[in-house]
Amino acid sequence: MSAAVRTIVLWCPDWPVLAACREAGLDPAGPVALTEAGQVHSCSAAARRDGVTRGLRLREAQYRSPALAVLPYDAALDHRAFEPVVRGIEAIVPGLQVLRPGTLAMRARGPARYYGGEEAAARALLAAAAELGVAGARVGVGDGPFAAEQAARVAGPAGGGPDAAGGSVHVVAPGGSAAFLAPLPVSLVADARTTTLLHRLGVRTLGEFAALPEEDVRRRFGAVGAFAHDRAAGREQARVAPRTPPPDFEVEQHFEPPLERIDQLAFAFRVRAEEFIERMRARRLVCTGIRVELDDDRGGHSSRSWLHPHWFTPADVVDRVRWQLQGTGTADTGLEAAIVRVRVVPERVDSTGNHEEGLWGGGPDERVHHGLTRVQSMLGHEGVVTAAIGGGRMLADRQVLVPWGDRAPERTVGEAPWPGSLPALAPASVFRDRQAVVLVDDGGAAVSVDARGAISAAPESFAVAGGQAASVRAWAGPWPVVERWWDAERARRVHRFQVVDHDGCAWLLVRDDEGWWAEARYD
């Protein structure tokens, strides 16, 4: 069995909190918690001092820390915010592996030779992290990534003392990983179920787990248990897998003096937009999603993601920058604050092979796309829209208009249960403006619905919007739809009803306090 490779791990405590606070403009030194599915995903040191812990329900966390600032956890933000840190560390130590956002691993041999020792290399990493805005980082050195990461997590005044950069270093001597890991809890290498079983067997520390016979562990817990046993005993076989740095496609331009007009800025950024597209084209890639970041001379920051139905051209990139600046104004208007920096970052890229035209071109689809794009460039981002089906109970609420090139918002795609909504095969014609309906029985009296949802009599005929009356061949319903029942002022209760006229056309009617209305027609 080969010896574990000496490894250095750089750990940034509470990185998700730090990244979210930077994005939201909050102070990470205060009580802050990130939530996911109603529970605390991670929290700051100040929040932990108030008793907030990971996995705590949000209501309980706010009870323990009344001043708690709550933000949603965003995994994509973690990765995006950590990428500049990774690139900054790669400038002094190549061959990094990102274990997770906030944690980096690297082989110790090269940095130790260059900086004159493992501890000197660790302090150089701390200084680099501090220059990148990551204060309080920790560095651990040990036999293998696991031991090195645990060394980084215990680093502190008792483990080597804080250095000038505000971080700490803990170096585990070669061959000393087993003794270092022995007092740590067994839950670090086992899942919750295995940890509970080991606790019942009296095994609570890594040292006690490592003392068990290797063959017995493999026979009882399988390959996963054997892997955890090797980690506990300091025999980790995992090696650092250096990442290949991704190509740098993003472009950035600073303006001195700052530009105050949209048309001037769009013209000045055109060269950078062409450079942005050419960089990807050289690697046979196309971009279908970008993020535009704008900074003004007052310290303001604007960031927005843009999608494209096909792929971006330089003119499309300039259009998105202009639209983000323009808002509801025009291209020749001035800005409230002059722009000092524009940055464009690709968020979605794809191979050109997946977007090549056919042998005879794209035909009408290509002409439609170019025509709509041209109209959109003249009218603005929301000047050309497409229809999408969203979530909701009433059909008019499910009509979502999305700007050409964008996708429907995730919260409107009907993922919620929406009790009372219609099942599949929705009507073809939906009336956004309600049309009054007269629904009568065989005696000419208006059909009504009582409080228990029962109709007063079978419908005989109906007329839509004052038109000619049509006889009812078949009917079904009513079905109640209740919205906002918890709000007495905004609560709404209606009943749906289906009728088929003498021509075989089906209608979807709605009954509310004001009467009968036509909601849709099954053409």
mmCIF file with all atom_site columns, N, CA and C in Angstrom, residues 107-165:
data_model
loop_
_atom_site.group_PDB
_atom_site.id
_atom_site.type_symbol
_atom_site.label_atom_id
_atom_site.label_alt_id
_atom_site.label_comp_id
_atom_site.label_asym_id
_atom_site.label_entity_id
_atom_site.label_seq_id
_atom_site.pdbx_PDB_ins_code
_atom_site.Cartn_x
_atom_site.Cartn_y
_atom_site.Cartn_z
_atom_site.occupancy
_atom_site.B_iso_or_equiv
_atom_site.pdbx_formal_charge
_atom_site.auth_seq_id
_atom_site.auth_comp_id
_atom_site.auth_asym_id
_atom_site.auth_atom_id
_atom_site.pdbx_PDB_model_num
ATOM 1   N N  . ARG A 1 107 ? -1.094  19.583 -3.839 1.00 0.00 ? 107 ARG A N  1
ATOM 2   C CA . ARG A 1 107 ? 0.035   18.781 -3.368 1.00 0.00 ? 107 ARG A CA 1
ATOM 3   C C  . ARG A 1 107 ? 1.066   19.697 -2.716 1.00 0.00 ? 107 ARG A C  1
ATOM 4   N N  . ALA A 1 108 ? 1.661   19.215 -1.624 1.00 0.00 ? 108 ALA A N  1
ATOM 5   C CA . ALA A 1 108 ? 2.548   20.061 -0.828 1.00 0.00 ? 108 ALA A CA 1
ATOM 6   C C  . ALA A 1 108 ? 3.972   20.105 -1.360 1.00 0.00 ? 108 ALA A C  1
ATOM 7   N N  . ARG A 1 109 ? 4.363   19.153 -2.177 1.00 0.00 ? 109 ARG A N  1
ATOM 8   C CA . ARG A 1 109 ? 5.781   19.051 -2.552 1.00 0.00 ? 109 ARG A CA 1
ATOM 9   C C  . ARG A 1 109 ? 6.280   20.291 -3.291 1.00 0.00 ? 109 ARG A C  1
ATOM 10  N N  . GLY A 1 110 ? 5.561   20.715 -4.341 1.00 0.00 ? 110 GLY A N  1
ATOM 11  C CA . GLY A 1 110 ? 6.007   21.864 -5.118 1.00 0.00 ? 110 GLY A CA 1
ATOM 12  C C  . GLY A 1 110 ? 6.023   23.152 -4.323 1.00 0.00 ? 110 GLY A C  1
ATOM 13  N N  . PRO A 1 111 ? 4.904   23.551 -3.679 1.00 0.00 ? 111 PRO A N  1
ATOM 14  C CA . PRO A 1 111 ? 4.926   24.781 -2.888 1.00 0.00 ? 111 PRO A CA 1
ATOM 15  C C  . PRO A 1 111 ? 5.957   24.770 -1.765 1.00 0.00 ? 111 PRO A C  1
ATOM 16  N N  . ALA A 1 112 ? 6.149   23.600 -1.107 1.00 0.00 ? 112 ALA A N  1
ATOM 17  C CA . ALA A 1 112 ? 7.123   23.531 -0.014 1.00 0.00 ? 112 ALA A CA 1
ATOM 18  C C  . ALA A 1 112 ? 8.538   23.782 -0.528 1.00 0.00 ? 112 ALA A C  1
ATOM 19  N N  . ARG A 1 113 ? 8.875   23.259 -1.703 1.00 0.00 ? 113 ARG A N  1
ATOM 20  C CA . ARG A 1 113 ? 10.202  23.502 -2.276 1.00 0.00 ? 113 ARG A CA 1
ATOM 21  C C  . ARG A 1 113 ? 10.383  24.959 -2.679 1.00 0.00 ? 113 ARG A C  1
ATOM 22  N N  . TYR A 1 114 ? 9.328   25.549 -3.205 1.00 0.00 ? 114 TYR A N  1
ATOM 23  C CA . TYR A 1 114 ? 9.448   26.907 -3.717 1.00 0.00 ? 114 TYR A CA 1
ATOM 24  C C  . TYR A 1 114 ? 9.542   27.920 -2.578 1.00 0.00 ? 114 TYR A C  1
ATOM 25  N N  . TYR A 1 115 ? 8.720   27.733 -1.539 1.00 0.00 ? 115 TYR A N  1
ATOM 26  C CA . TYR A 1 115 ? 8.686   28.714 -0.459 1.00 0.00 ? 115 TYR A CA 1
ATOM 27  C C  . TYR A 1 115 ? 9.591   28.353 0.712  1.00 0.00 ? 115 TYR A C  1
ATOM 28  N N  . GLY A 1 116 ? 10.250  27.197 0.649  1.00 0.00 ? 116 GLY A N  1
ATOM 29  C CA . GLY A 1 116 ? 11.193  26.839 1.702  1.00 0.00 ? 116 GLY A CA 1
ATOM 30  C C  . GLY A 1 116 ? 10.571  26.115 2.878  1.00 0.00 ? 116 GLY A C  1
ATOM 31  N N  . GLY A 1 117 ? 9.570   25.322 2.638  1.00 0.00 ? 117 GLY A N  1
ATOM 32  C CA . GLY A 1 117 ? 8.954   24.549 3.710  1.00 0.00 ? 117 GLY A CA 1
ATOM 33  C C  . GLY A 1 117 ? 7.446   24.584 3.634  1.00 0.00 ? 117 GLY A C  1
ATOM 34  N N  . GLU A 1 118 ? 6.814   23.588 4.279  1.00 0.00 ? 118 GLU A N  1
ATOM 35  C CA . GLU A 1 118 ? 5.367   23.490 4.219  1.00 0.00 ? 118 GLU A CA 1
ATOM 36  C C  . GLU A 1 118 ? 4.694   24.644 4.956  1.00 0.00 ? 118 GLU A C  1
ATOM 37  N N  . GLU A 1 119 ? 5.217   25.021 6.111  1.00 0.00 ? 119 GLU A N  1
ATOM 38  C CA . GLU A 1 119 ? 4.599   26.117 6.856  1.00 0.00 ? 119 GLU A CA 1
ATOM 39  C C  . GLU A 1 119 ? 4.776   27.443 6.129  1.00 0.00 ? 119 GLU A C  1
ATOM 40  N N  . ALA A 1 120 ? 5.932   27.650 5.505  1.00 0.00 ? 120 ALA A N  1
ATOM 41  C CA . ALA A 1 120 ? 6.134   28.884 4.735  1.00 0.00 ? 120 ALA A CA 1
ATOM 42  C C  . ALA A 1 120 ? 5.187   28.948 3.544  1.00 0.00 ? 120 ALA A C  1
ATOM 43  N N  . ALA A 1 121 ? 4.989   27.797 2.891  1.00 0.00 ? 121 ALA A N  1
ATOM 44  C CA . ALA A 1 121 ? 4.035   27.766 1.771  1.00 0.00 ? 121 ALA A CA 1
ATOM 45  C C  . ALA A 1 121 ? 2.626   28.055 2.263  1.00 0.00 ? 121 ALA A C  1
ATOM 46  N N  . ALA A 1 122 ? 2.254   27.514 3.441  1.00 0.00 ? 122 ALA A N  1
ATOM 47  C CA . ALA A 1 122 ? 0.921   27.755 3.989  1.00 0.00 ? 122 ALA A CA 1
ATOM 48  C C  . ALA A 1 122 ? 0.714   29.234 4.288  1.00 0.00 ? 122 ALA A C  1
ATOM 49  N N  . ARG A 1 123 ? 1.715   29.896 4.820  1.00 0.00 ? 123 ARG A N  1
ATOM 50  C CA . ARG A 1 123 ? 1.566   31.316 5.131  1.00 0.00 ? 123 ARG A CA 1
ATOM 51  C C  . ARG A 1 123 ? 1.524   32.161 3.861  1.00 0.00 ? 123 ARG A C  1
ATOM 52  N N  . ALA A 1 124 ? 2.196   31.724 2.817  1.00 0.00 ? 124 ALA A N  1
ATOM 53  C CA . ALA A 1 124 ? 2.088   32.436 1.538  1.00 0.00 ? 124 ALA A CA 1
ATOM 54  C C  . ALA A 1 124 ? 0.659   32.321 0.986  1.00 0.00 ? 124 ALA A C  1
ATOM 55  N N  . LEU A 1 125 ? 0.028   31.163 1.167  1.00 0.00 ? 125 LEU A N  1
ATOM 56  C CA . LEU A 1 125 ? -1.361  31.002 0.733  1.00 0.00 ? 125 LEU A CA 1
ATOM 57  C C  . LEU A 1 125 ? -2.296  31.898 1.534  1.00 0.00 ? 125 LEU A C  1
ATOM 58  N N  . LEU A 1 126 ? -2.049  32.012 2.852  1.00 0.00 ? 126 LEU A N  1
ATOM 59  C CA . LEU A 1 126 ? -2.880  32.882 3.673  1.00 0.00 ? 126 LEU A CA 1
ATOM 60  C C  . LEU A 1 126 ? -2.757  34.340 3.248  1.00 0.00 ? 126 LEU A C  1
ATOM 61  N N  . ALA A 1 127 ? -1.528  34.754 2.938  1.00 0.00 ? 127 ALA A N  1
ATOM 62  C CA . ALA A 1 127 ? -1.330  36.135 2.497  1.00 0.00 ? 127 ALA A CA 1
ATOM 63  C C  . ALA A 1 127 ? -2.038  36.397 1.175  1.00 0.00 ? 127 ALA A C  1
ATOM 64  N N  . ALA A 1 128 ? -1.981  35.424 0.265  1.00 0.00 ? 128 ALA A N  1
ATOM 65  C CA . ALA A 1 128 ? -2.668  35.586 -1.020 1.00 0.00 ? 128 ALA A CA 1
ATOM 66  C C  . ALA A 1 128 ? -4.175  35.631 -0.825 1.00 0.00 ? 128 ALA A C  1
ATOM 67  N N  . ALA A 1 129 ? -4.704  34.780 0.067  1.00 0.00 ? 129 ALA A N  1
ATOM 68  C CA . ALA A 1 129 ? -6.148  34.783 0.321  1.00 0.00 ? 129 ALA A CA 1
ATOM 69  C C  . ALA A 1 129 ? -6.589  36.111 0.924  1.00 0.00 ? 129 ALA A C  1
ATOM 70  N N  . ALA A 1 130 ? -5.779  36.670 1.825  1.00 0.00 ? 130 ALA A N  1
ATOM 71  C CA . ALA A 1 130 ? -6.126  37.949 2.433  1.00 0.00 ? 130 ALA A CA 1
ATOM 72  C C  . ALA A 1 130 ? -6.152  39.057 1.385  1.00 0.00 ? 130 ALA A C  1
ATOM 73  N N  . GLU A 1 131 ? -5.228  39.032 0.435  1.00 0.00 ? 131 GLU A N  1
ATOM 74  C CA . GLU A 1 131 ? -5.225  40.037 -0.634 1.00 0.00 ? 131 GLU A CA 1
ATOM 75  C C  . GLU A 1 131 ? -6.450  39.908 -1.528 1.00 0.00 ? 131 GLU A C  1
ATOM 76  N N  . LEU A 1 132 ? -7.008  38.710 -1.613 1.00 0.00 ? 132 LEU A N  1
ATOM 77  C CA . LEU A 1 132 ? -8.205  38.485 -2.423 1.00 0.00 ? 132 LEU A CA 1
ATOM 78  C C  . LEU A 1 132 ? -9.488  38.764 -1.649 1.00 0.00 ? 132 LEU A C  1
ATOM 79  N N  . GLY A 1 133 ? -9.359  39.276 -0.429 1.00 0.00 ? 133 GLY A N  1
ATOM 80  C CA . GLY A 1 133 ? -10.529 39.634 0.351  1.00 0.00 ? 133 GLY A CA 1
ATOM 81  C C  . GLY A 1 133 ? -11.081 38.530 1.219  1.00 0.00 ? 133 GLY A C  1
ATOM 82  N N  . VAL A 1 134 ? -10.329 37.450 1.423  1.00 0.00 ? 134 VAL A N  1
ATOM 83  C CA . VAL A 1 134 ? -10.784 36.338 2.263  1.00 0.00 ? 134 VAL A CA 1
ATOM 84  C C  . VAL A 1 134 ? -9.976  36.376 3.554  1.00 0.00 ? 134 VAL A C  1
ATOM 85  N N  . ALA A 1 135 ? -10.464 37.106 4.530  1.00 0.00 ? 135 ALA A N  1
ATOM 86  C CA . ALA A 1 135 ? -9.777  37.200 5.811  1.00 0.00 ? 135 ALA A CA 1
ATOM 87  C C  . ALA A 1 135 ? -10.178 36.033 6.704  1.00 0.00 ? 135 ALA A C  1
ATOM 88  N N  . GLY A 1 136 ? -9.264  35.631 7.567  1.00 0.00 ? 136 GLY A N  1
ATOM 89  C CA . GLY A 1 136 ? -9.557  34.558 8.505  1.00 0.00 ? 136 GLY A CA 1
ATOM 90  C C  . GLY A 1 136 ? -9.512  33.169 7.919  1.00 0.00 ? 136 GLY A C  1
ATOM 91  N N  . ALA A 1 137 ? -8.820  32.988 6.801  1.00 0.00 ? 137 ALA A N  1
ATOM 92  C CA . ALA A 1 137 ? -8.708  31.655 6.203  1.00 0.00 ? 137 ALA A CA 1
ATOM 93  C C  . ALA A 1 137 ? -7.838  30.762 7.085  1.00 0.00 ? 137 ALA A C  1
ATOM 94  N N  . ARG A 1 138 ? -7.928  29.464 6.861  1.00 0.00 ? 138 ARG A N  1
ATOM 95  C CA . ARG A 1 138 ? -7.152  28.470 7.612  1.00 0.00 ? 138 ARG A CA 1
ATOM 96  C C  . ARG A 1 138 ? -6.450  27.551 6.625  1.00 0.00 ? 138 ARG A C  1
ATOM 97  N N  . VAL A 1 139 ? -5.271  27.093 6.983  1.00 0.00 ? 139 VAL A N  1
ATOM 98  C CA . VAL A 1 139 ? -4.504  26.179 6.142  1.00 0.00 ? 139 VAL A CA 1
ATOM 99  C C  . VAL A 1 139 ? -4.066  24.996 6.989  1.00 0.00 ? 139 VAL A C  1
ATOM 100 N N  . GLY A 1 140 ? -4.281  23.805 6.461  1.00 0.00 ? 140 GLY A N  1
ATOM 101 C CA . GLY A 1 140 ? -3.829  22.590 7.111  1.00 0.00 ? 140 GLY A CA 1
ATOM 102 C C  . GLY A 1 140 ? -2.949  21.782 6.189  1.00 0.00 ? 140 GLY A C  1
ATOM 103 N N  . VAL A 1 141 ? -1.960  21.100 6.755  1.00 0.00 ? 141 VAL A N  1
ATOM 104 C CA . VAL A 1 141 ? -1.033  20.254 5.991  1.00 0.00 ? 141 VAL A CA 1
ATOM 105 C C  . VAL A 1 141 ? -1.019  18.883 6.650  1.00 0.00 ? 141 VAL A C  1
ATOM 106 N N  . GLY A 1 142 ? -1.218  17.837 5.840  1.00 0.00 ? 142 GLY A N  1
ATOM 107 C CA . GLY A 1 142 ? -1.234  16.491 6.387  1.00 0.00 ? 142 GLY A CA 1
ATOM 108 C C  . GLY A 1 142 ? -1.028  15.456 5.310  1.00 0.00 ? 142 GLY A C  1
ATOM 109 N N  . ASP A 1 143 ? -1.146  14.175 5.697  1.00 0.00 ? 143 ASP A N  1
ATOM 110 C CA . ASP A 1 143 ? -0.993  13.061 4.763  1.00 0.00 ? 143 ASP A CA 1
ATOM 111 C C  . ASP A 1 143 ? -2.344  12.782 4.103  1.00 0.00 ? 143 ASP A C  1
ATOM 112 N N  . GLY A 1 144 ? -2.578  13.387 2.953  1.00 0.00 ? 144 GLY A N  1
ATOM 113 C CA . GLY A 1 144 ? -3.831  13.188 2.235  1.00 0.00 ? 144 GLY A CA 1
ATOM 114 C C  . GLY A 1 144 ? -4.789  14.353 2.432  1.00 0.00 ? 144 GLY A C  1
ATOM 115 N N  . PRO A 1 145 ? -5.738  14.504 1.508  1.00 0.00 ? 145 PRO A N  1
ATOM 116 C CA . PRO A 1 145 ? -6.680  15.632 1.587  1.00 0.00 ? 145 PRO A CA 1
ATOM 117 C C  . PRO A 1 145 ? -7.535  15.631 2.845  1.00 0.00 ? 145 PRO A C  1
ATOM 118 N N  . PHE A 1 146 ? -7.973  14.443 3.317  1.00 0.00 ? 146 PHE A N  1
ATOM 119 C CA . PHE A 1 146 ? -8.847  14.406 4.480  1.00 0.00 ? 146 PHE A CA 1
ATOM 120 C C  . PHE A 1 146 ? -8.124  14.895 5.728  1.00 0.00 ? 146 PHE A C  1
ATOM 121 N N  . ALA A 1 147 ? -6.959  14.364 5.982  1.00 0.00 ? 147 ALA A N  1
ATOM 122 C CA . ALA A 1 147 ? -6.207  14.787 7.165  1.00 0.00 ? 147 ALA A CA 1
ATOM 123 C C  . ALA A 1 147 ? -5.835  16.266 7.074  1.00 0.00 ? 147 ALA A C  1
ATOM 124 N N  . ALA A 1 148 ? -5.472  16.735 5.879  1.00 0.00 ? 148 ALA A N  1
ATOM 125 C CA . ALA A 1 148 ? -5.111  18.139 5.722  1.00 0.00 ? 148 ALA A CA 1
ATOM 126 C C  . ALA A 1 148 ? -6.310  19.044 5.968  1.00 0.00 ? 148 ALA A C  1
ATOM 127 N N  . GLU A 1 149 ? -7.495  18.626 5.498  1.00 0.00 ? 149 GLU A N  1
ATOM 128 C CA . GLU A 1 149 ? -8.677  19.458 5.735  1.00 0.00 ? 149 GLU A CA 1
ATOM 129 C C  . GLU A 1 149 ? -9.036  19.511 7.210  1.00 0.00 ? 149 GLU A C  1
ATOM 130 N N  . GLN A 1 150 ? -8.940  18.389 7.918  1.00 0.00 ? 150 GLN A N  1
ATOM 131 C CA . GLN A 1 150 ? -9.220  18.414 9.353  1.00 0.00 ? 150 GLN A CA 1
ATOM 132 C C  . GLN A 1 150 ? -8.188  19.250 10.097 1.00 0.00 ? 150 GLN A C  1
ATOM 133 N N  . ALA A 1 151 ? -6.954  19.256 9.620  1.00 0.00 ? 151 ALA A N  1
ATOM 134 C CA . ALA A 1 151 ? -5.935  20.114 10.228 1.00 0.00 ? 151 ALA A CA 1
ATOM 135 C C  . ALA A 1 151 ? -6.281  21.584 10.020 1.00 0.00 ? 151 ALA A C  1
ATOM 136 N N  . ALA A 1 152 ? -6.806  21.918 8.834  1.00 0.00 ? 152 ALA A N  1
ATOM 137 C CA . ALA A 1 152 ? -7.208  23.305 8.584  1.00 0.00 ? 152 ALA A CA 1
ATOM 138 C C  . ALA A 1 152 ? -8.370  23.706 9.477  1.00 0.00 ? 152 ALA A C  1
ATOM 139 N N  . ARG A 1 153 ? -9.281  22.780 9.744  1.00 0.00 ? 153 ARG A N  1
ATOM 140 C CA . ARG A 1 153 ? -10.459 23.111 10.544 1.00 0.00 ? 153 ARG A CA 1
ATOM 141 C C  . ARG A 1 153 ? -10.117 23.280 12.017 1.00 0.00 ? 153 ARG A C  1
ATOM 142 N N  . VAL A 1 154 ? -9.063  22.638 12.508 1.00 0.00 ? 154 VAL A N  1
ATOM 143 C CA . VAL A 1 154 ? -8.683  22.809 13.910 1.00 0.00 ? 154 VAL A CA 1
ATOM 144 C C  . VAL A 1 154 ? -7.618  23.872 14.075 1.00 0.00 ? 154 VAL A C  1
ATOM 145 N N  . ALA A 1 155 ? -7.149  24.452 12.956 1.00 0.00 ? 155 ALA A N  1
ATOM 146 C CA . ALA A 1 155 ? -6.119  25.480 13.045 1.00 0.00 ? 155 ALA A CA 1
ATOM 147 C C  . ALA A 1 155 ? -6.660  26.683 13.801 1.00 0.00 ? 155 ALA A C  1
ATOM 148 N N  . GLY A 1 156 ? -5.843  27.230 14.678 1.00 0.00 ? 156 GLY A N  1
ATOM 149 C CA . GLY A 1 156 ? -6.242  28.372 15.484 1.00 0.00 ? 156 GLY A CA 1
ATOM 150 C C  . GLY A 1 156 ? -5.118  28.745 16.419 1.00 0.00 ? 156 GLY A C  1
ATOM 151 N N  . PRO A 1 157 ? -5.382  29.564 17.405 1.00 0.00 ? 157 PRO A N  1
ATOM 152 C CA . PRO A 1 157 ? -4.326  29.965 18.325 1.00 0.00 ? 157 PRO A CA 1
ATOM 153 C C  . PRO A 1 157 ? -3.620  28.806 18.987 1.00 0.00 ? 157 PRO A C  1
ATOM 154 N N  . ALA A 1 158 ? -4.378  27.686 19.214 1.00 0.00 ? 158 ALA A N  1
ATOM 155 C CA . ALA A 1 158 ? -3.743  26.528 19.840 1.00 0.00 ? 158 ALA A CA 1
ATOM 156 C C  . ALA A 1 158 ? -3.075  25.620 18.837 1.00 0.00 ? 158 ALA A C  1
ATOM 157 N N  . GLY A 1 159 ? -3.302  25.868 17.549 1.00 0.00 ? 159 GLY A N  1
ATOM 158 C CA . GLY A 1 159 ? -2.773  24.956 16.565 1.00 0.00 ? 159 GLY A CA 1
ATOM 159 C C  . GLY A 1 159 ? -1.690  25.543 15.718 1.00 0.00 ? 159 GLY A C  1
ATOM 160 N N  . GLY A 1 160 ? -1.086  26.619 16.130 1.00 0.00 ? 160 GLY A N  1
ATOM 161 C CA . GLY A 1 160 ? 0.001   27.184 15.342 1.00 0.00 ? 160 GLY A CA 1
ATOM 162 C C  . GLY A 1 160 ? -0.012  28.687 15.357 1.00 0.00 ? 160 GLY A C  1
ATOM 163 N N  . GLY A 1 161 ? -1.077  29.305 15.884 1.00 0.00 ? 161 GLY A N  1
ATOM 164 C CA . GLY A 1 161 ? -1.109  30.747 16.022 1.00 0.00 ? 161 GLY A CA 1
ATOM 165 C C  . GLY A 1 161 ? -1.505  31.447 14.756 1.00 0.00 ? 161 GLY A C  1
ATOM 166 N N  . PRO A 1 162 ? -2.246  32.522 14.880 1.00 0.00 ? 162 PRO A N  1
ATOM 167 C CA . PRO A 1 162 ? -2.645  33.283 13.709 1.00 0.00 ? 162 PRO A CA 1
ATOM 168 C C  . PRO A 1 162 ? -1.458  33.996 13.113 1.00 0.00 ? 162 PRO A C  1
ATOM 169 N N  . ASP A 1 163 ? -1.425  34.097 11.805 1.00 0.00 ? 163 ASP A N  1
ATOM 170 C CA . ASP A 1 163 ? -0.317  34.787 11.170 1.00 0.00 ? 163 ASP A CA 1
ATOM 171 C C  . ASP A 1 163 ? -0.744  36.213 10.843 1.00 0.00 ? 163 ASP A C  1
ATOM 172 N N  . ALA A 1 164 ? 0.132   36.951 10.187 1.00 0.00 ? 164 ALA A N  1
ATOM 173 C CA . ALA A 1 164 ? -0.121  38.364 9.930  1.00 0.00 ? 164 ALA A CA 1
ATOM 174 C C  . ALA A 1 164 ? -1.299  38.585 9.009  1.00 0.00 ? 164 ALA A C  1
ATOM 175 N N  . ALA A 1 165 ? -1.635  37.609 8.182  1.00 0.00 ? 165 ALA A N  1
ATOM 176 C CA . ALA A 1 165 ? -2.742  37.770 7.244  1.00 0.00 ? 165 ALA A CA 1
ATOM 177 C C  . ALA A 1 165 ? -4.090  37.517 7.898  1.00 0.00 ? 165 ALA A C  1
#
